[in-house]
Amino acid sequence: MDEFKKFIGANAGEIIEGLSKVKRYLQHYGYIPDSAKNFTNSFDETLVSAIKSYQQYYNLQQTGQLDTKTVGQMILPRCGNRDVGNQTSHSSHVHSVGHFEYFPDNPRWDKLALTFAFKPENELRENYKKTIARAFARWAVVTPMTFTRIESYSDADIKIAFYSREHGDEGPFDGPLGQLAHAFAPPAGLFHFDSEENWVVEGEPLKSPSRFTAVDLESVAVHEIGHLLGLGHSSDRDSVMFATLPTSVRKVTLRRDDIAGVQSIYGANSNFNESDSQTSDDIVLFGGASDVAPLWPFMTILFAVALVNNIFLS
Ligand SMILES: [Zn+2]
Ligand SMILES: [Zn+2]
């Protein structure tokens, strides 16, 4: 997505090499109808209107232009699931209480006890499996659901696999960063991670301890499980169901919006007490002294540095 930076400042009416990729990006995430095809490199009305919808969703100024903040949001690593089910459901925004959304037609599991299994061919290390199991447990605390790990991949309700690039569904992965993972609405139960990411498991990165490439596995897992249970993306930046996750950020705590969303589908866990939970334990990994610092100042600085030096995610 880094290549999008070259479109900053482009104006409506211009024709720019590669601009069709921005249209495909916006279509992939639900801002241009699936029926649209044969995108040109022209900064046309379709693009302006899609950018405005995107800006509205991400609470950015609706300029209809590829300004710095908009492109800065687009190039963040993110979930591969779309933000909006379709244009109509986005513009009507039927959920007035929270910022969470459901998938179109509100699919849900018709049972509360679900099983999950890991694709045997991935030969995942046990600490990966435990990390993902911990992500399931976070949703079990707030709902009446249970998630049991079983060995049989074919029998499991939720099938967890790591893939790279094209892997037989409609969401091919794209190498490091960009799309990190995606998951299917109930009852499909397909849960896919991009195997080319620099995944961080229990604080240990797969490749190098780099602030610019590290992606926390548990954070992404917690998010994707929300989809597996029937939640779409939330426009609440603090929520786990917000679509983007900056590199080296650990964001695993279900927030009020996430909890309201899932409980509106399955009800609350009888042991769940809203008042004694959900203070955020989000942290920045590999930040040296900023390891224990609050998240926002660091992100703001990182973003400012990125804009000045043009190094974001490069
Ligand atoms: Zn997502
Ligand atoms: Zn997939």
Short mmCIF file of C-alpha atoms and ligand atoms in Angstrom, two decimals:
data_model
loop_
_atom_site.label_atom_id
_atom_site.label_comp_id
_atom_site.label_asym_id
_atom_site.label_seq_id
_atom_site.Cartn_x
_atom_site.Cartn_y
_atom_site.Cartn_z
CA MET A 1 0.00 0.00 0.00
CA ASP A 2 3.06 2.19 0.37
CA GLU A 3 2.79 3.08 -3.29
CA PHE A 4 -0.38 5.04 -2.46
CA LYS A 5 1.79 7.76 -0.98
CA LYS A 6 2.59 9.00 -4.47
CA PHE A 7 -1.08 9.93 -4.94
CA ILE A 8 -1.10 12.41 -2.06
CA GLY A 9 -2.26 15.75 -3.41
CA ALA A 10 -3.70 14.37 -6.64
CA ASN A 11 -6.70 16.29 -7.94
CA ALA A 12 -10.03 15.21 -9.37
CA GLY A 13 -9.88 15.07 -13.15
CA GLU A 14 -6.23 13.97 -13.29
CA ILE A 15 -5.08 10.74 -14.87
CA ILE A 16 -2.29 9.10 -12.88
CA GLU A 17 -0.53 5.82 -13.53
CA GLY A 18 -1.60 3.22 -10.95
CA LEU A 19 -4.60 5.14 -9.61
CA SER A 20 -6.86 2.22 -10.52
CA LYS A 21 -5.24 0.37 -7.61
CA VAL A 22 -6.77 2.85 -5.18
CA LYS A 23 -10.16 2.11 -6.74
CA ARG A 24 -9.60 -1.62 -6.36
CA TYR A 25 -8.55 -1.10 -2.75
CA LEU A 26 -11.71 0.89 -2.03
CA GLN A 27 -13.83 -1.70 -3.80
CA HIS A 28 -12.22 -4.51 -1.82
CA TYR A 29 -13.19 -2.82 1.45
CA GLY A 30 -16.74 -2.05 0.38
CA TYR A 31 -16.66 1.56 -0.82
CA ILE A 32 -17.29 0.86 -4.51
CA PRO A 33 -19.98 -1.64 -5.55
CA ASP A 34 -18.72 -5.09 -6.54
CA SER A 35 -20.44 -4.69 -9.90
CA ALA A 36 -18.00 -1.93 -10.97
CA LYS A 37 -15.29 -3.24 -13.30
CA ASN A 38 -12.49 -2.09 -15.61
CA PHE A 39 -11.18 0.69 -13.44
CA THR A 40 -9.22 3.43 -15.21
CA ASN A 41 -6.45 5.64 -13.82
CA SER A 42 -8.71 8.65 -13.97
CA PHE A 43 -9.52 10.53 -10.75
CA ASP A 44 -13.23 10.41 -11.58
CA GLU A 45 -16.50 10.92 -9.70
CA THR A 46 -16.59 7.25 -8.64
CA LEU A 47 -13.26 7.69 -6.88
CA VAL A 48 -14.18 11.01 -5.29
CA SER A 49 -17.39 9.58 -3.90
CA ALA A 50 -15.68 6.39 -2.67
CA ILE A 51 -12.98 8.43 -0.94
CA LYS A 52 -15.67 10.52 0.77
CA SER A 53 -17.41 7.38 2.08
CA TYR A 54 -14.06 6.05 3.27
CA GLN A 55 -13.30 9.35 5.00
CA GLN A 56 -16.72 9.35 6.62
CA TYR A 57 -16.17 5.85 7.94
CA TYR A 58 -12.75 6.70 9.37
CA ASN A 59 -13.91 10.00 10.78
CA LEU A 60 -11.65 12.03 8.53
CA GLN A 61 -12.52 15.28 6.90
CA GLN A 62 -14.62 14.46 3.82
CA THR A 63 -12.49 16.18 1.21
CA GLY A 64 -12.91 13.58 -1.53
CA GLN A 65 -9.17 13.94 -2.05
CA LEU A 66 -6.23 11.69 -1.36
CA ASP A 67 -4.88 13.92 1.36
CA THR A 68 -2.15 12.97 3.79
CA LYS A 69 -4.43 11.71 6.54
CA THR A 70 -6.54 9.63 4.19
CA VAL A 71 -3.57 7.96 2.53
CA GLY A 72 -1.97 7.57 5.97
CA GLN A 73 -5.02 5.56 7.05
CA MET A 74 -5.05 3.51 3.84
CA ILE A 75 -1.46 2.35 4.15
CA LEU A 76 -1.85 1.06 7.70
CA PRO A 77 -1.78 -2.73 8.02
CA ARG A 78 -5.29 -4.02 8.32
CA CYS A 79 -7.77 -6.84 8.31
CA GLY A 80 -8.70 -8.08 4.86
CA ASN A 81 -12.44 -8.10 5.60
CA ARG A 82 -14.44 -5.25 4.16
CA ASP A 83 -15.44 -2.31 6.31
CA VAL A 84 -18.94 -2.03 5.02
CA GLY A 85 -21.18 -4.86 3.90
CA ASN A 86 -22.44 -2.85 0.99
CA GLN A 87 -23.05 0.75 0.11
CA THR A 88 -26.62 0.81 1.35
CA SER A 89 -25.97 -0.63 4.79
CA HIS A 90 -23.11 1.83 5.23
CA SER A 91 -25.05 4.93 4.37
CA SER A 92 -28.03 3.97 6.50
CA HIS A 93 -25.98 3.05 9.60
CA VAL A 94 -28.82 1.32 11.39
CA HIS A 95 -27.01 0.74 14.68
CA SER A 96 -27.52 3.87 16.66
CA VAL A 97 -26.10 2.70 20.00
CA GLY A 98 -22.64 1.42 19.19
CA HIS A 99 -20.22 1.77 16.34
CA PHE A 100 -20.14 -1.96 15.72
CA GLU A 101 -21.75 -3.55 12.69
CA TYR A 102 -22.91 -6.98 11.68
CA PHE A 103 -22.35 -8.79 8.42
CA PRO A 104 -25.18 -8.38 5.89
CA ASP A 105 -28.19 -10.51 6.96
CA ASN A 106 -26.80 -10.83 10.51
CA PRO A 107 -25.42 -14.37 10.32
CA ARG A 108 -24.77 -16.04 13.70
CA TRP A 109 -23.96 -19.45 15.14
CA ASP A 110 -26.99 -21.37 16.28
CA LYS A 111 -25.01 -23.00 19.09
CA LEU A 112 -22.84 -21.62 21.87
CA ALA A 113 -20.23 -24.37 22.16
CA LEU A 114 -17.79 -24.09 19.26
CA THR A 115 -14.66 -26.05 18.44
CA PHE A 116 -11.52 -24.86 16.68
CA ALA A 117 -8.57 -26.64 15.11
CA PHE A 118 -5.31 -25.75 13.38
CA LYS A 119 -4.42 -26.81 9.86
CA PRO A 120 -2.02 -29.72 10.41
CA GLU A 121 0.14 -28.82 7.38
CA ASN A 122 1.10 -25.50 8.98
CA GLU A 123 2.93 -27.39 11.76
CA LEU A 124 2.42 -24.42 14.06
CA ARG A 125 4.47 -24.17 17.18
CA GLU A 126 2.55 -24.69 20.40
CA ASN A 127 3.03 -21.08 21.49
CA TYR A 128 1.16 -19.92 18.36
CA LYS A 129 -1.72 -22.22 19.22
CA LYS A 130 -1.81 -21.08 22.82
CA THR A 131 -1.78 -17.44 21.77
CA ILE A 132 -4.75 -17.94 19.47
CA ALA A 133 -6.56 -19.97 22.15
CA ARG A 134 -6.07 -17.05 24.54
CA ALA A 135 -7.73 -14.76 22.01
CA PHE A 136 -10.79 -17.05 21.97
CA ALA A 137 -10.89 -16.97 25.78
CA ARG A 138 -11.24 -13.19 25.72
CA TRP A 139 -14.55 -13.52 23.87
CA ALA A 140 -15.67 -16.39 26.10
CA VAL A 141 -15.36 -14.15 29.18
CA VAL A 142 -18.04 -11.78 27.94
CA THR A 143 -20.45 -14.20 26.23
CA PRO A 144 -22.02 -17.56 27.11
CA MET A 145 -19.91 -19.17 24.36
CA THR A 146 -17.22 -21.78 24.82
CA PHE A 147 -14.35 -22.48 22.43
CA THR A 148 -12.71 -25.89 22.62
CA ARG A 149 -9.58 -26.82 20.77
CA ILE A 150 -9.80 -30.16 19.00
CA GLU A 151 -7.28 -31.97 16.81
CA SER A 152 -9.52 -32.82 13.86
CA TYR A 153 -9.33 -29.97 11.37
CA SER A 154 -12.18 -31.28 9.25
CA ASP A 155 -14.55 -31.65 12.21
CA ALA A 156 -13.88 -28.25 13.77
CA ASP A 157 -16.39 -25.40 13.55
CA ILE A 158 -13.53 -22.93 13.19
CA LYS A 159 -10.62 -23.85 10.94
CA ILE A 160 -7.43 -21.87 11.51
CA ALA A 161 -4.77 -21.73 8.81
CA PHE A 162 -1.76 -19.69 7.73
CA TYR A 163 -1.50 -19.01 4.00
CA SER A 164 0.44 -16.77 1.68
CA ARG A 165 -0.81 -14.98 -1.42
CA GLU A 166 -3.51 -16.77 -3.45
CA HIS A 167 -5.06 -19.54 -1.35
CA GLY A 168 -8.34 -20.51 -2.90
CA ASP A 169 -10.73 -17.92 -1.54
CA GLU A 170 -11.58 -14.41 -2.67
CA GLY A 171 -9.02 -12.70 -0.48
CA PRO A 172 -5.49 -13.48 -1.63
CA PHE A 173 -2.87 -12.22 0.81
CA ASP A 174 -0.32 -9.65 -0.25
CA GLY A 175 2.98 -10.37 1.47
CA PRO A 176 4.28 -8.43 4.47
CA LEU A 177 1.89 -5.79 5.91
CA GLY A 178 -1.15 -4.62 3.94
CA GLN A 179 -3.66 -7.38 4.66
CA LEU A 180 -2.81 -9.30 7.81
CA ALA A 181 -5.64 -11.80 8.11
CA HIS A 182 -9.30 -12.33 7.37
CA ALA A 183 -12.15 -14.42 8.67
CA PHE A 184 -15.52 -15.51 7.39
CA ALA A 185 -18.94 -14.85 8.83
CA PRO A 186 -20.82 -17.68 10.60
CA PRO A 187 -21.18 -20.51 10.01
CA ALA A 188 -18.23 -20.78 7.58
CA GLY A 189 -15.67 -20.64 10.39
CA LEU A 190 -12.66 -20.03 8.12
CA PHE A 191 -9.90 -18.14 9.90
CA HIS A 192 -6.84 -17.23 7.81
CA PHE A 193 -3.58 -15.48 8.70
CA ASP A 194 -1.01 -14.15 6.22
CA SER A 195 2.01 -16.37 6.80
CA GLU A 196 4.38 -13.71 5.42
CA GLU A 197 3.88 -11.29 8.32
CA ASN A 198 6.51 -10.75 10.98
CA TRP A 199 4.21 -12.24 13.61
CA VAL A 200 4.93 -11.51 17.24
CA VAL A 201 4.05 -14.32 19.62
CA GLU A 202 4.42 -13.74 23.34
CA GLY A 203 6.61 -10.74 22.59
CA GLU A 204 8.91 -12.70 20.28
CA PRO A 205 8.88 -11.70 16.60
CA LEU A 206 9.19 -14.36 13.93
CA LYS A 207 11.76 -12.36 11.98
CA SER A 208 13.36 -9.23 13.46
CA PRO A 209 12.22 -7.11 16.43
CA SER A 210 11.34 -4.20 14.18
CA ARG A 211 8.85 -1.57 15.16
CA PHE A 212 8.00 -1.18 11.48
CA THR A 213 7.15 -4.76 10.59
CA ALA A 214 6.09 -6.51 13.79
CA VAL A 215 2.43 -7.53 13.97
CA ASP A 216 1.06 -8.90 17.21
CA LEU A 217 -0.61 -12.25 16.57
CA GLU A 218 -2.94 -12.21 19.55
CA SER A 219 -4.24 -8.73 18.65
CA VAL A 220 -5.09 -9.83 15.13
CA ALA A 221 -6.61 -13.08 16.41
CA VAL A 222 -8.92 -11.28 18.85
CA HIS A 223 -10.12 -9.08 15.98
CA GLU A 224 -10.72 -11.93 13.54
CA ILE A 225 -12.65 -13.96 16.11
CA GLY A 226 -15.10 -11.05 16.26
CA HIS A 227 -15.79 -11.68 12.57
CA LEU A 228 -16.10 -15.42 13.10
CA LEU A 229 -18.83 -14.66 15.64
CA GLY A 230 -20.72 -12.34 13.28
CA LEU A 231 -19.34 -8.86 13.92
CA GLY A 232 -18.23 -6.59 11.12
CA HIS A 233 -15.81 -3.70 11.52
CA SER A 234 -16.41 -0.92 13.99
CA SER A 235 -15.68 2.73 13.30
CA ASP A 236 -14.69 3.17 16.96
CA ARG A 237 -10.89 3.52 16.85
CA ASP A 238 -10.47 2.12 20.34
CA SER A 239 -12.40 -1.04 19.62
CA VAL A 240 -10.77 -4.32 18.77
CA MET A 241 -13.08 -4.47 15.73
CA PHE A 242 -11.54 -1.33 14.22
CA ALA A 243 -10.04 -2.47 10.91
CA THR A 244 -6.44 -1.27 11.12
CA LEU A 245 -3.68 -2.17 13.54
CA PRO A 246 -0.43 -0.20 13.47
CA THR A 247 2.72 -2.28 13.48
CA SER A 248 4.16 -3.24 16.84
CA VAL A 249 0.98 -2.35 18.69
CA ARG A 250 -0.58 -4.88 21.01
CA LYS A 251 -4.34 -4.32 21.26
CA VAL A 252 -6.08 -7.30 22.77
CA THR A 253 -8.61 -5.90 25.22
CA LEU A 254 -12.25 -6.07 24.23
CA ARG A 255 -13.71 -2.62 24.63
CA ARG A 256 -17.23 -1.51 25.42
CA ASP A 257 -18.19 -1.34 21.74
CA ASP A 258 -16.89 -4.88 21.03
CA ILE A 259 -18.69 -6.28 24.06
CA ALA A 260 -21.94 -4.51 23.24
CA GLY A 261 -21.70 -5.88 19.71
CA VAL A 262 -21.13 -9.52 20.58
CA GLN A 263 -23.57 -9.51 23.51
CA SER A 264 -26.27 -8.13 21.23
CA ILE A 265 -25.92 -11.37 19.26
CA TYR A 266 -25.32 -14.02 21.94
CA GLY A 267 -26.13 -12.37 25.26
CA ALA A 268 -23.78 -11.88 28.20
CA ASN A 269 -21.81 -14.40 30.22
CA SER A 270 -23.58 -14.76 33.56
CA ASN A 271 -20.25 -14.15 35.33
CA PHE A 272 -19.51 -11.05 33.33
CA ASN A 273 -19.47 -7.81 35.25
CA GLU A 274 -18.98 -4.79 33.08
CA SER A 275 -17.62 -2.62 35.85
CA ASP A 276 -14.65 -4.82 36.75
CA SER A 277 -13.13 -5.17 33.32
CA GLN A 278 -12.00 -3.59 30.13
CA THR A 279 -9.37 -1.18 31.18
CA SER A 280 -7.04 -1.21 28.24
CA ASP A 281 -3.70 -2.96 28.43
CA ASP A 282 -2.68 -1.94 24.93
CA ILE A 283 1.04 -1.38 24.59
CA VAL A 284 3.68 -0.67 22.01
CA LEU A 285 6.10 -3.51 21.40
CA PHE A 286 9.81 -2.95 20.74
CA GLY A 287 9.47 0.64 21.81
CA GLY A 288 12.34 0.63 24.30
CA ALA A 289 11.42 3.14 26.98
CA SER A 290 8.00 3.60 25.44
CA ASP A 291 7.11 -0.03 26.14
CA VAL A 292 5.03 1.04 29.10
CA ALA A 293 4.05 4.45 27.78
CA PRO A 294 0.47 5.19 26.75
CA LEU A 295 -0.22 4.36 23.15
CA TRP A 296 -1.43 7.63 21.71
CA PRO A 297 1.62 9.85 22.16
CA PHE A 298 3.79 7.22 20.54
CA MET A 299 1.46 6.73 17.62
CA THR A 300 1.19 10.44 17.07
CA ILE A 301 4.94 10.83 17.06
CA LEU A 302 5.36 7.84 14.80
CA PHE A 303 2.82 9.23 12.38
CA ALA A 304 4.43 12.67 12.38
CA VAL A 305 7.87 11.17 11.79
CA ALA A 306 6.41 9.03 9.05
CA LEU A 307 4.90 11.98 7.27
CA VAL A 308 8.03 14.05 7.49
CA ASN A 309 10.46 11.35 6.51
CA ASN A 310 8.14 9.40 4.29
CA ILE A 311 9.28 6.20 5.93
CA PHE A 312 6.01 4.79 7.12
CA LEU A 313 5.95 1.06 6.60
CA SER A 314 8.74 1.24 4.09
ZN ZN B 1 -11.59 -7.29 10.32
ZN ZN B 2 -8.41 -16.79 3.10
#
